[in-house]
PDB file of C-alpha atoms and ligand atoms in Angstrom:
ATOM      1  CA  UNK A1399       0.000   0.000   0.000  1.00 66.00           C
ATOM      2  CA  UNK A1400       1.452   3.849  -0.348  1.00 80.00           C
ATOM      3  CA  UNK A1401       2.297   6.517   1.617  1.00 94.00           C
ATOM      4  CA  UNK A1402      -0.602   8.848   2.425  1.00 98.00           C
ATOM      5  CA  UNK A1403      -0.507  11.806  -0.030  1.00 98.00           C
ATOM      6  CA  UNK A1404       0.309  14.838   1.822  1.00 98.00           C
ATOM      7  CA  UNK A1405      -1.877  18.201   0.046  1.00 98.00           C
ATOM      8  CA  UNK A1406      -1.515  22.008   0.401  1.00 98.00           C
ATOM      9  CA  UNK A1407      -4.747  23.673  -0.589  1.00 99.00           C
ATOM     10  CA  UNK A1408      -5.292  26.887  -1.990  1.00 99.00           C
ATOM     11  CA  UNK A1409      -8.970  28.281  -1.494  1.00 98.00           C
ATOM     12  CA  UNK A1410     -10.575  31.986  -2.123  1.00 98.00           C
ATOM     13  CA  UNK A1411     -14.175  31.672  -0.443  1.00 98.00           C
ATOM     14  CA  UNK A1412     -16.551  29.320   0.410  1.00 98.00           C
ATOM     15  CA  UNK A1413     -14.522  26.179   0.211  1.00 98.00           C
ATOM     16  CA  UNK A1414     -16.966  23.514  -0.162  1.00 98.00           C
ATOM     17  CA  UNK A1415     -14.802  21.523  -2.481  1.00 98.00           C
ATOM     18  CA  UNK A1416     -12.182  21.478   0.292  1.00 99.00           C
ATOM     19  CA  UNK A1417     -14.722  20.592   2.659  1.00 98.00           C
ATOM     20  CA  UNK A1418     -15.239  17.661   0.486  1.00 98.00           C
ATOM     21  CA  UNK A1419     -11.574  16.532   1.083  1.00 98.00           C
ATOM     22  CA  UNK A1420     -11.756  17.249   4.191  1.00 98.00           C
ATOM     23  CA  UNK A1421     -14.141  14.375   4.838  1.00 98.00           C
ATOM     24  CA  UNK A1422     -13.000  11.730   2.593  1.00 98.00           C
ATOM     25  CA  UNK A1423      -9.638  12.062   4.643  1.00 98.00           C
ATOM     26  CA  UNK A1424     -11.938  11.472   7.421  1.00 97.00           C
ATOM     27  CA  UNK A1425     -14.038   8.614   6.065  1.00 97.00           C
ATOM     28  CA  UNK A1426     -11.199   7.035   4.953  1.00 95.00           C
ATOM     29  CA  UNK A1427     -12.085   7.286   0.800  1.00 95.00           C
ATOM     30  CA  UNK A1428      -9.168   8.976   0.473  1.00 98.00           C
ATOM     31  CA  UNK A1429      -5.654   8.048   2.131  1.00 98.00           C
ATOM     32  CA  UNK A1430      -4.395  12.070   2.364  1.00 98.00           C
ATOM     33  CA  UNK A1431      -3.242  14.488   4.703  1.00 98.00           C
ATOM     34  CA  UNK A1432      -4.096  18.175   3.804  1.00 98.00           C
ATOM     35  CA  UNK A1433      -0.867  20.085   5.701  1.00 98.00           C
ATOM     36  CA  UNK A1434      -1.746  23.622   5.008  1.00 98.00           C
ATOM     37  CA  UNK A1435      -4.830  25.269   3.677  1.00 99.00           C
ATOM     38  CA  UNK A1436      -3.845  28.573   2.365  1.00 98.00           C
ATOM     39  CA  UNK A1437      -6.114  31.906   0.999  1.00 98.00           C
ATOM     40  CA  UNK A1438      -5.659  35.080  -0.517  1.00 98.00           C
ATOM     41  CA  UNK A1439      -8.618  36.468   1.463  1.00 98.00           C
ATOM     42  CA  UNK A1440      -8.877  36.711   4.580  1.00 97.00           C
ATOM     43  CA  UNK A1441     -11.987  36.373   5.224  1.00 98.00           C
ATOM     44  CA  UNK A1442     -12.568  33.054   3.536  1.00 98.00           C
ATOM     45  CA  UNK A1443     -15.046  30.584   4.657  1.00 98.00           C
ATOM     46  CA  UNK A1444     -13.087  27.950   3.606  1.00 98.00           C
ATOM     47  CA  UNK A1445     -10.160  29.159   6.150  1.00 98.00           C
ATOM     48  CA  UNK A1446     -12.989  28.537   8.871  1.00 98.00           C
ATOM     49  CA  UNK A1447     -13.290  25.421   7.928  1.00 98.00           C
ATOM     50  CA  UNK A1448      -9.866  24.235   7.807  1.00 98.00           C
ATOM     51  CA  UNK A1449      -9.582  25.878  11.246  1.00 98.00           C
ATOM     52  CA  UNK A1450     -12.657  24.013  12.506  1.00 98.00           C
ATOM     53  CA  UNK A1451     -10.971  20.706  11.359  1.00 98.00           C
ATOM     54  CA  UNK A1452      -7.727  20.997  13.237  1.00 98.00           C
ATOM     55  CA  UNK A1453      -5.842  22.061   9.901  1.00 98.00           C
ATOM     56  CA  UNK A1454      -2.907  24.911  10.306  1.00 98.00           C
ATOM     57  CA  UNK A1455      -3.952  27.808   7.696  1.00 98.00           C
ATOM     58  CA  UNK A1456      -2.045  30.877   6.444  1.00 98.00           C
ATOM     59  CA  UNK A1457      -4.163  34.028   4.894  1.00 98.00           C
ATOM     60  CA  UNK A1458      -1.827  36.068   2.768  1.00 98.00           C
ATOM     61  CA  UNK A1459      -3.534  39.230   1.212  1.00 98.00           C
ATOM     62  CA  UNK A1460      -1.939  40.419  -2.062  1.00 98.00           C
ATOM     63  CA  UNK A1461      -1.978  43.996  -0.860  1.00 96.00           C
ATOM     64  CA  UNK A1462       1.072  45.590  -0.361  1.00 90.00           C
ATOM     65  CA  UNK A1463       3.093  43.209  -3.052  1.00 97.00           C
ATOM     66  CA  UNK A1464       4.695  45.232  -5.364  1.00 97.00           C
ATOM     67  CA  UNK A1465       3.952  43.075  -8.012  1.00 97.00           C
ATOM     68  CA  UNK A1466       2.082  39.686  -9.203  1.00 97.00           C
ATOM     69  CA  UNK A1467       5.129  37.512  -8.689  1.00 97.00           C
ATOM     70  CA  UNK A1468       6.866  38.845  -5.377  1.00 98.00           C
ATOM     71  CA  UNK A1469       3.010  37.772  -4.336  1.00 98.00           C
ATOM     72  CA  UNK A1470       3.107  34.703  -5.257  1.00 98.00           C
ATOM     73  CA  UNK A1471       6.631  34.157  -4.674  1.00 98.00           C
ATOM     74  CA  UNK A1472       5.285  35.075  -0.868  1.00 98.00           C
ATOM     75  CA  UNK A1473       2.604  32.648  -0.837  1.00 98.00           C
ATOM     76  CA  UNK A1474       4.783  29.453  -1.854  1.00 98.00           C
ATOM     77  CA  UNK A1475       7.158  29.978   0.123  1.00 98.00           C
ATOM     78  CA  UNK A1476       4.912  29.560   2.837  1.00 98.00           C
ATOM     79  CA  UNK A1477       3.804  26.274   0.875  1.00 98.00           C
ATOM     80  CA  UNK A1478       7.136  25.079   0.208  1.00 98.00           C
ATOM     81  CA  UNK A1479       7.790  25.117   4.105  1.00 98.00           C
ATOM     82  CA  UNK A1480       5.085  22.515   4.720  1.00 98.00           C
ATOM     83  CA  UNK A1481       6.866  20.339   1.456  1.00 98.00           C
ATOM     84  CA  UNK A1482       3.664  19.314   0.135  1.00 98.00           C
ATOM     85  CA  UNK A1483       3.719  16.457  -2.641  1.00 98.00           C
ATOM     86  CA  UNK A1484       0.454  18.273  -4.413  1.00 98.00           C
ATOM     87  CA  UNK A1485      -1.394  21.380  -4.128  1.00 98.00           C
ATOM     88  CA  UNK A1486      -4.750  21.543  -4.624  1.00 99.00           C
ATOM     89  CA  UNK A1487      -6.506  24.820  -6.171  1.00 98.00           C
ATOM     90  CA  UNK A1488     -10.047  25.155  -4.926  1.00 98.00           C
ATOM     91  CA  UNK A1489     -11.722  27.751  -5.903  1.00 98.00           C
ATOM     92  CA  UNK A1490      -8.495  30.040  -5.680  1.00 98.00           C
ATOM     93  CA  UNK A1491      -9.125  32.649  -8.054  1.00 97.00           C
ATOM     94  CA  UNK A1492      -6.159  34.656  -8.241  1.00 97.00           C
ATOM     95  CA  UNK A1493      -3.930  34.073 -11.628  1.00 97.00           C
ATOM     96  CA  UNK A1494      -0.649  32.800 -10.934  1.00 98.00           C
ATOM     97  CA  UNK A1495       2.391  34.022 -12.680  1.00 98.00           C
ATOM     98  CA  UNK A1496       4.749  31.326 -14.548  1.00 98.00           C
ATOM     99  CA  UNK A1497       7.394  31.264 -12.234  1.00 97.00           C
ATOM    100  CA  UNK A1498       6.060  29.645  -9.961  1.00 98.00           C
ATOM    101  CA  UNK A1499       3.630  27.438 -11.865  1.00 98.00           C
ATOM    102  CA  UNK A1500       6.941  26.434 -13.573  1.00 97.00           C
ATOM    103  CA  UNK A1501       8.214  25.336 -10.216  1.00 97.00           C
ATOM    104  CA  UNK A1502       5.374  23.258  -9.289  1.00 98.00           C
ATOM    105  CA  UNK A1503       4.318  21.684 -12.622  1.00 97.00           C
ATOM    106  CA  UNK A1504       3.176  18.246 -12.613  1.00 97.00           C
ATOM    107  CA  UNK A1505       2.545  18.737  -8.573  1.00 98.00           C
ATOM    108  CA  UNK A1506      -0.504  21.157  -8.758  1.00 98.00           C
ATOM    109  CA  UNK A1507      -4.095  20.573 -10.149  1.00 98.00           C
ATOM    110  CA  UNK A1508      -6.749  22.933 -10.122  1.00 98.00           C
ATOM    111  CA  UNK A1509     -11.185  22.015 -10.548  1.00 98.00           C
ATOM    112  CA  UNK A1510     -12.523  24.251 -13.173  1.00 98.00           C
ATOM    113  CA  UNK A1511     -15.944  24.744 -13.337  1.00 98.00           C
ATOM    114  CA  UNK A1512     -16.488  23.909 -17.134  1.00 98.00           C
ATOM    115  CA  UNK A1513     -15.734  20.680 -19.830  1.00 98.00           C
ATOM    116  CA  UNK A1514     -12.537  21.915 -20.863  1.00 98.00           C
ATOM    117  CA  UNK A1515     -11.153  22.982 -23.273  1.00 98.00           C
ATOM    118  CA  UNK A1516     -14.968  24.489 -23.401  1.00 98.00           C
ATOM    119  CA  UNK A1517     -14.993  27.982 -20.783  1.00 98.00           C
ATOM    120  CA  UNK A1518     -11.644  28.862 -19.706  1.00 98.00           C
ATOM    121  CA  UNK A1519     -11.920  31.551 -17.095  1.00 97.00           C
ATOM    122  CA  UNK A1520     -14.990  33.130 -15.215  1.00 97.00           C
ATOM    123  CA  UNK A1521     -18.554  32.762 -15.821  1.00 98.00           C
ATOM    124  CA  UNK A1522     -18.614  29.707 -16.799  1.00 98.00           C
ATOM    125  CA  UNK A1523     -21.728  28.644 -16.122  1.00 98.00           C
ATOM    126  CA  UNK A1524     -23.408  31.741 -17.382  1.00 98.00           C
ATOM    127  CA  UNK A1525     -21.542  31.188 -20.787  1.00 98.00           C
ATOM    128  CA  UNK A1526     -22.771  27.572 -21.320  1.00 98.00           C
ATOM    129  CA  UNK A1527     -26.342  28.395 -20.317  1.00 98.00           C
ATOM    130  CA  UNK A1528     -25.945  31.293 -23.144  1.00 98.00           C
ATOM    131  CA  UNK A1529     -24.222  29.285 -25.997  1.00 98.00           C
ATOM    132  CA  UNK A1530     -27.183  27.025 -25.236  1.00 98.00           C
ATOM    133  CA  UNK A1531     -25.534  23.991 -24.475  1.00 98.00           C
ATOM    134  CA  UNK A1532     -27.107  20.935 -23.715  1.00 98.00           C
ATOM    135  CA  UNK A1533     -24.429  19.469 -20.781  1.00 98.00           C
ATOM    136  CA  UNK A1534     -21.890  21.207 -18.584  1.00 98.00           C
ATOM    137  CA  UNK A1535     -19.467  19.605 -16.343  1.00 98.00           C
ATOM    138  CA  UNK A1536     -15.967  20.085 -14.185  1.00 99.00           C
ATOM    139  CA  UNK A1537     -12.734  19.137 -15.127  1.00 98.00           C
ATOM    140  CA  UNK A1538      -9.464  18.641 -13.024  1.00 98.00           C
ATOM    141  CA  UNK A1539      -6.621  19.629 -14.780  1.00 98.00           C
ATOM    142  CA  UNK A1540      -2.965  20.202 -14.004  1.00 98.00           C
ATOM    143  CA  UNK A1541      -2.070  23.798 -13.936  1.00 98.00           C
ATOM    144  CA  UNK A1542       0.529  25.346 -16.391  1.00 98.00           C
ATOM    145  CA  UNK A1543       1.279  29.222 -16.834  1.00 97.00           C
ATOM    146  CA  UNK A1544      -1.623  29.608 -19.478  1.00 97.00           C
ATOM    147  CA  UNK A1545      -4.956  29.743 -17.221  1.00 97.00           C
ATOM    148  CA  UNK A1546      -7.300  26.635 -17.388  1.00 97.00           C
ATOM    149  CA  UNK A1547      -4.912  25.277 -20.494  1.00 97.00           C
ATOM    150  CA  UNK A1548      -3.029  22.705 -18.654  1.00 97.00           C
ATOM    151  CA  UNK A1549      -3.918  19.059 -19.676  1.00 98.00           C
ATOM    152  CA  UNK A1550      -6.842  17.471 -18.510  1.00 98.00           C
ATOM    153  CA  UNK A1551      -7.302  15.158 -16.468  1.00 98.00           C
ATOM    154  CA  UNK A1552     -10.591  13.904 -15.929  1.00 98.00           C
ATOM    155  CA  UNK A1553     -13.956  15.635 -16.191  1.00 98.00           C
ATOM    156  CA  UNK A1554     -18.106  15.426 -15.192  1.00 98.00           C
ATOM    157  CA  UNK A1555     -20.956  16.070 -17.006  1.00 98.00           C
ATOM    158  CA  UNK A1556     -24.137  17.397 -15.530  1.00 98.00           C
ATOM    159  CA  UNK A1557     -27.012  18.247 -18.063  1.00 98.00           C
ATOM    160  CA  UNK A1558     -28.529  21.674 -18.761  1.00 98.00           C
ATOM    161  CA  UNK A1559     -32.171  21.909 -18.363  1.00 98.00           C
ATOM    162  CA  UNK A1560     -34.710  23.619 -19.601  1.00 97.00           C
ATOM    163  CA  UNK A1561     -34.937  27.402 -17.126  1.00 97.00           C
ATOM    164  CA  UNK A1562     -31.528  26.953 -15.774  1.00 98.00           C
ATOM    165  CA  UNK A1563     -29.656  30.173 -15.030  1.00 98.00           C
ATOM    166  CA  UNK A1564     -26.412  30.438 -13.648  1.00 98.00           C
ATOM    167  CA  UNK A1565     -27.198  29.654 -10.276  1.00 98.00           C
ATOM    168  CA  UNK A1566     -29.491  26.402 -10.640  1.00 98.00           C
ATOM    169  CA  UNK A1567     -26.986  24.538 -12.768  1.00 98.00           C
ATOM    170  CA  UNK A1568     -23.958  25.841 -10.614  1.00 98.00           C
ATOM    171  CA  UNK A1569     -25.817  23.990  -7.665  1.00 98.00           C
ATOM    172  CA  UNK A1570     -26.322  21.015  -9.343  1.00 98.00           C
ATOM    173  CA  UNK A1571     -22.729  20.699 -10.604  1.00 98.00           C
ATOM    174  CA  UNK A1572     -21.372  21.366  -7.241  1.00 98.00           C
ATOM    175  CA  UNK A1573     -22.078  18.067  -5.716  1.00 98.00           C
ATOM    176  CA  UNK A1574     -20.660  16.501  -9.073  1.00 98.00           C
ATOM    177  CA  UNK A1575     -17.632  18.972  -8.556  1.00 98.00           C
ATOM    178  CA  UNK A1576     -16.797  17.489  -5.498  1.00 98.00           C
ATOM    179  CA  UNK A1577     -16.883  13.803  -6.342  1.00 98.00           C
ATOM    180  CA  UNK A1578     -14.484  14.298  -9.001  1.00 98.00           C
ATOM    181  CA  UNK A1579     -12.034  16.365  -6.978  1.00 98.00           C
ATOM    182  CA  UNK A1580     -12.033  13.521  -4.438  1.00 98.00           C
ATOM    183  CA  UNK A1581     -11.484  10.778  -7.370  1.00 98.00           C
ATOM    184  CA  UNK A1582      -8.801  12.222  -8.970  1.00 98.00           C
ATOM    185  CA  UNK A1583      -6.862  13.022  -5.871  1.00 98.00           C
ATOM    186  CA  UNK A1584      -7.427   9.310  -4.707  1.00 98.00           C
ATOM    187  CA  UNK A1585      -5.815   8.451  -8.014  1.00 98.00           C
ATOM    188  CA  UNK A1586      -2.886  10.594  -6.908  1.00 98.00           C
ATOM    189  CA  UNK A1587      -3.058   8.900  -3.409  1.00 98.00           C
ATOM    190  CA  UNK A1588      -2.623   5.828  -4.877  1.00 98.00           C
ATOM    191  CA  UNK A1589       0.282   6.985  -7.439  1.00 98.00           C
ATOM    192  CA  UNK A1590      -1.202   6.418 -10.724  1.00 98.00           C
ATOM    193  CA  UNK A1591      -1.139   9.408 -12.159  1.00 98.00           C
ATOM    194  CA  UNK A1592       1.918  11.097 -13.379  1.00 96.00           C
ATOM    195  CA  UNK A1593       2.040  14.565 -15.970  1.00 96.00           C
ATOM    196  CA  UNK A1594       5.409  13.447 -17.979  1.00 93.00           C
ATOM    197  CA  UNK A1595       6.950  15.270 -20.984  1.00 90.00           C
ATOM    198  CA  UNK A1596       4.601  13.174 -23.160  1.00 93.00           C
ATOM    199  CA  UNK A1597       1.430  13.415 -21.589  1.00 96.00           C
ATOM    200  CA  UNK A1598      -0.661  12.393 -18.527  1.00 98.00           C
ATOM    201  CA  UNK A1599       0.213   8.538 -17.878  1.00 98.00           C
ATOM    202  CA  UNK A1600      -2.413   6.957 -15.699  1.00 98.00           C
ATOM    203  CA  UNK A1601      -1.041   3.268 -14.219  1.00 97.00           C
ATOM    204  CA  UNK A1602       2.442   4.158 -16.541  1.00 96.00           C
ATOM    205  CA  UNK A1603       0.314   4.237 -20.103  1.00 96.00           C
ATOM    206  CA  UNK A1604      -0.504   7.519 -21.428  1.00 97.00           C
ATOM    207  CA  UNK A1605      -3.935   8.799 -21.109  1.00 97.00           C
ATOM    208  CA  UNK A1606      -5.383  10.122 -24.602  1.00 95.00           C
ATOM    209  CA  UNK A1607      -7.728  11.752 -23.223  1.00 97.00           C
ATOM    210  CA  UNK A1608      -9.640  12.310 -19.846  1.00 98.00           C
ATOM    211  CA  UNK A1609     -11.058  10.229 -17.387  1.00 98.00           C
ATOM    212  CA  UNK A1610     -14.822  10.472 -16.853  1.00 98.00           C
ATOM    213  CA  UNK A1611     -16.541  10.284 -13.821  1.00 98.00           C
ATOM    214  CA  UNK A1612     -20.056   8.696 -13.971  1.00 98.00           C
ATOM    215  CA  UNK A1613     -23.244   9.416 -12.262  1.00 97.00           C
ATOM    216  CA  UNK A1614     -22.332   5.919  -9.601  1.00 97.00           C
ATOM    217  CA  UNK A1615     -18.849   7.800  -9.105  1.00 97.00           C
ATOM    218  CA  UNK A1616     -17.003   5.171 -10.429  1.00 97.00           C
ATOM    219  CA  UNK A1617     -14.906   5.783 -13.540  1.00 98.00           C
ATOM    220  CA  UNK A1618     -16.086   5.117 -16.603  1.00 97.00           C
ATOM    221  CA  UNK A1619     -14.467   3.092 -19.227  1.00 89.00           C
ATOM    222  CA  UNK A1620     -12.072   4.194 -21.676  1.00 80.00           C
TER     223      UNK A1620
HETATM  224  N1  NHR B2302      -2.812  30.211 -12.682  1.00 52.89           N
HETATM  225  C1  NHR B2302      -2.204  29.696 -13.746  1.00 52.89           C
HETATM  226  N2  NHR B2302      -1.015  30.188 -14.084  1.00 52.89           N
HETATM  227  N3  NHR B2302      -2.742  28.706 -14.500  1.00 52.89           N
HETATM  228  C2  NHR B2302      -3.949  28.220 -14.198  1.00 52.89           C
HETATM  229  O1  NHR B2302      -4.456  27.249 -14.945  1.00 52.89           O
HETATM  230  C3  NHR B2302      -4.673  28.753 -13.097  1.00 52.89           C
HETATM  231  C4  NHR B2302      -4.050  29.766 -12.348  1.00 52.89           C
HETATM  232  C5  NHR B2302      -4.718  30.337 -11.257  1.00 52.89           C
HETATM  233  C6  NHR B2302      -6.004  29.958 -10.943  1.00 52.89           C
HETATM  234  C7  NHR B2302      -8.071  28.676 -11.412  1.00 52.89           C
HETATM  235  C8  NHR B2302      -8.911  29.290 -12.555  1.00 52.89           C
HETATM  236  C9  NHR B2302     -10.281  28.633 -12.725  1.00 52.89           C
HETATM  237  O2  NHR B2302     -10.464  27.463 -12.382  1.00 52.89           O
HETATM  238  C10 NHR B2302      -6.640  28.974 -11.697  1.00 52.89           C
HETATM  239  C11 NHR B2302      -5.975  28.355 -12.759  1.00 52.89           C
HETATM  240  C12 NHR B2302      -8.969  32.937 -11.579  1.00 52.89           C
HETATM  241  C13 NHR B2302      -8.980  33.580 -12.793  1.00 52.89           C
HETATM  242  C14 NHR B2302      -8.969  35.077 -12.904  1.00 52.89           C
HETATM  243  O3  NHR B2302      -9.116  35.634 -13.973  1.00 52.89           O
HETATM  244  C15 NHR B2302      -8.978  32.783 -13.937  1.00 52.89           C
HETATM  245  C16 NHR B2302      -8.967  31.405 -13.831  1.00 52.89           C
HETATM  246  C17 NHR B2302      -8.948  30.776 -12.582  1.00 52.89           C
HETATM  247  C18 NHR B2302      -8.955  31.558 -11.463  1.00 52.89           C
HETATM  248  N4  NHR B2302      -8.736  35.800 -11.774  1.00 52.89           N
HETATM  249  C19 NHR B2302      -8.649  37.259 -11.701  1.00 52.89           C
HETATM  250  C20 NHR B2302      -7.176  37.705 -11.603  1.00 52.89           C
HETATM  251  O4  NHR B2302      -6.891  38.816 -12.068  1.00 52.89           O
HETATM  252  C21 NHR B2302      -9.331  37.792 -10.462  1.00 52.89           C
HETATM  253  C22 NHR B2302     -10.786  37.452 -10.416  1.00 52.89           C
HETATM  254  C23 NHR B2302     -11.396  37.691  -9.032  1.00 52.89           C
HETATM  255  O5  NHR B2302     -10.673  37.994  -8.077  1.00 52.89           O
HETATM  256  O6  NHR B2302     -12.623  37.523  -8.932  1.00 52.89           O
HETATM  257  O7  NHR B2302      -6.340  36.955 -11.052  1.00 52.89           O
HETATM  258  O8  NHR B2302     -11.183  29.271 -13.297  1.00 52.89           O
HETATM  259  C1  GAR B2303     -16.152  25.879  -7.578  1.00 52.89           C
HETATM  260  O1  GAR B2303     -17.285  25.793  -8.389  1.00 52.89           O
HETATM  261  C2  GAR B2303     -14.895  25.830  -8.417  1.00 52.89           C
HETATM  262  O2  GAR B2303     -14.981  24.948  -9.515  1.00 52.89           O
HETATM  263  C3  GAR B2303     -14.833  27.241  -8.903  1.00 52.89           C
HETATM  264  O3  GAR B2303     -15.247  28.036  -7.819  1.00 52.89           O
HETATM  265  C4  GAR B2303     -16.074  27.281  -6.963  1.00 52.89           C
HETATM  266  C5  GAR B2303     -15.452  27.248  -5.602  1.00 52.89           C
HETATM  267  O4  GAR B2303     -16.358  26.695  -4.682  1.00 52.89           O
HETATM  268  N1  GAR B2303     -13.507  27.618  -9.296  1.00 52.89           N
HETATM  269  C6  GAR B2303     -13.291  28.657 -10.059  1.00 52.89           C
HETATM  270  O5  GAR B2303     -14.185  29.286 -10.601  1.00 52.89           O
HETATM  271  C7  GAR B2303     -11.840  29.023 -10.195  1.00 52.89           C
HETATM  272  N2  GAR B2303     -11.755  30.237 -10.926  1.00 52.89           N
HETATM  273  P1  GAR B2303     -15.861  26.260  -3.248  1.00 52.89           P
HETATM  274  O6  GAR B2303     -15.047  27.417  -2.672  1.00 52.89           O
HETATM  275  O7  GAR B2303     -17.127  26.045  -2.474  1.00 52.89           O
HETATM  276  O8  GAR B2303     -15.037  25.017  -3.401  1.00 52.89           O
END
């Protein structure tokens, strides 16, 4: 059996998809310690959490950084001191800059509320709703220096129905949003997944393209 996966996560508000870590690591679903929960707000909810669940947290407001990078340079430092092997972005919605992506790539995934490559960015779920799609979804990818363009690694699909606005289907995918982050980080836990030169490998064979979560939360097949 392996090591327990030690996690740093990075959160701006409410942090329900932490939450969701939180208590697989608790029910046992997933073999991972979170080390550090971090935020660029203070005032995040999802810092309550953390702190309600025993977890040490650091809020680091960007104000007063001269710049972008000396900013983020800041905040992982503070992550490299807890030598996490994976942060997790969670609803952190500050862009990072590419030095430190750089420094972390192939050791930090983000869940994006969209099917990538559909919706990089914000409003997602006010843009698919508009471009009157039929399905939505949430994809984990790992994160490189161009936002929500890292590869994919696995995705969900909810439907869009008939009267949804923005709000309806983002509560319907939220759930969904949380079993995938748990998922693919108990892939990680159990060291299948790996972001080489060539591609994702999942299990040492390279994945062509992502994993899909079904409605029973198991995997579906290839
Ligand atoms: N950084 C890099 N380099 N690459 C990625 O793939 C990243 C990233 C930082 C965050 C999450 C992402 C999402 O899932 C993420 C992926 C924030 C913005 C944004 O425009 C865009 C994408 C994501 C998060 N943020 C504004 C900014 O100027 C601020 C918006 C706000 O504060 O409300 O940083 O969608
Ligand atoms: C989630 O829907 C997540 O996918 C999205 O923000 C929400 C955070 O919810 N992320 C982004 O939009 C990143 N830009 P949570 O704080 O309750 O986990």
């Amino acid at each position: 059996m392996s090591a327990t996966l030690s996690l740093a996560v990075l959160v701006s508000g409410r942090g329900s998809n932490l939450q969701a870590i939180i208590d697989a690591c608790r029910s046992g679903r997933l073999r991972a310690k979170i080390l550090a929960v971090l935020s660029d707000r203070i005032e995040a909810e999802g810092l309550r959490r953390a702190e309600a669940a025993g977890i040490p947290t650091i809020a680091l407001a960007p104000r007063g950084y001269p710049s972008r990078r000396a900013y983020d340079e800041a905040l992982f430092a503070r992550i490299s001191s807890f030598a996490p092997e994976l942060v997790v972005l969670a609803g952190f919605m500050r862009v990072l800059s590419a030095p430190v992506v750089e420094a972390w790539a192939g050791r930090m995934i983000n869940i994006h509320p969209s099917l990538l490559p559909k919706y990089p960015g914000l409003q997602t779920h006010r843009r698919a709703i508009e471009a009157g799609d039929r399905e939505h979804g949430a994809s984990v990818h790992f994160v490189s220096a161009e936002v929500d363009a890292g590869p994919v690694i696995a995705r969900v699909r909810v439907p869009i129905l008939p009267g949804d606005d923005p709000e309806t289907l983002a509560a319907r995918l939220l759930p969904r949003e949380h079993a995938l982050l748990t998922a693919t980080l108990a892939l990680f836990a159990e060291r299948r997944l790996e972001w080489r030169p060539a591609g994702i490998h999942l299990d040492g064979c390279i994945l062509d393209r992502p994993l899909e979560l079904g409605a029973d939360d198991r995997w579906l097949p290839a």
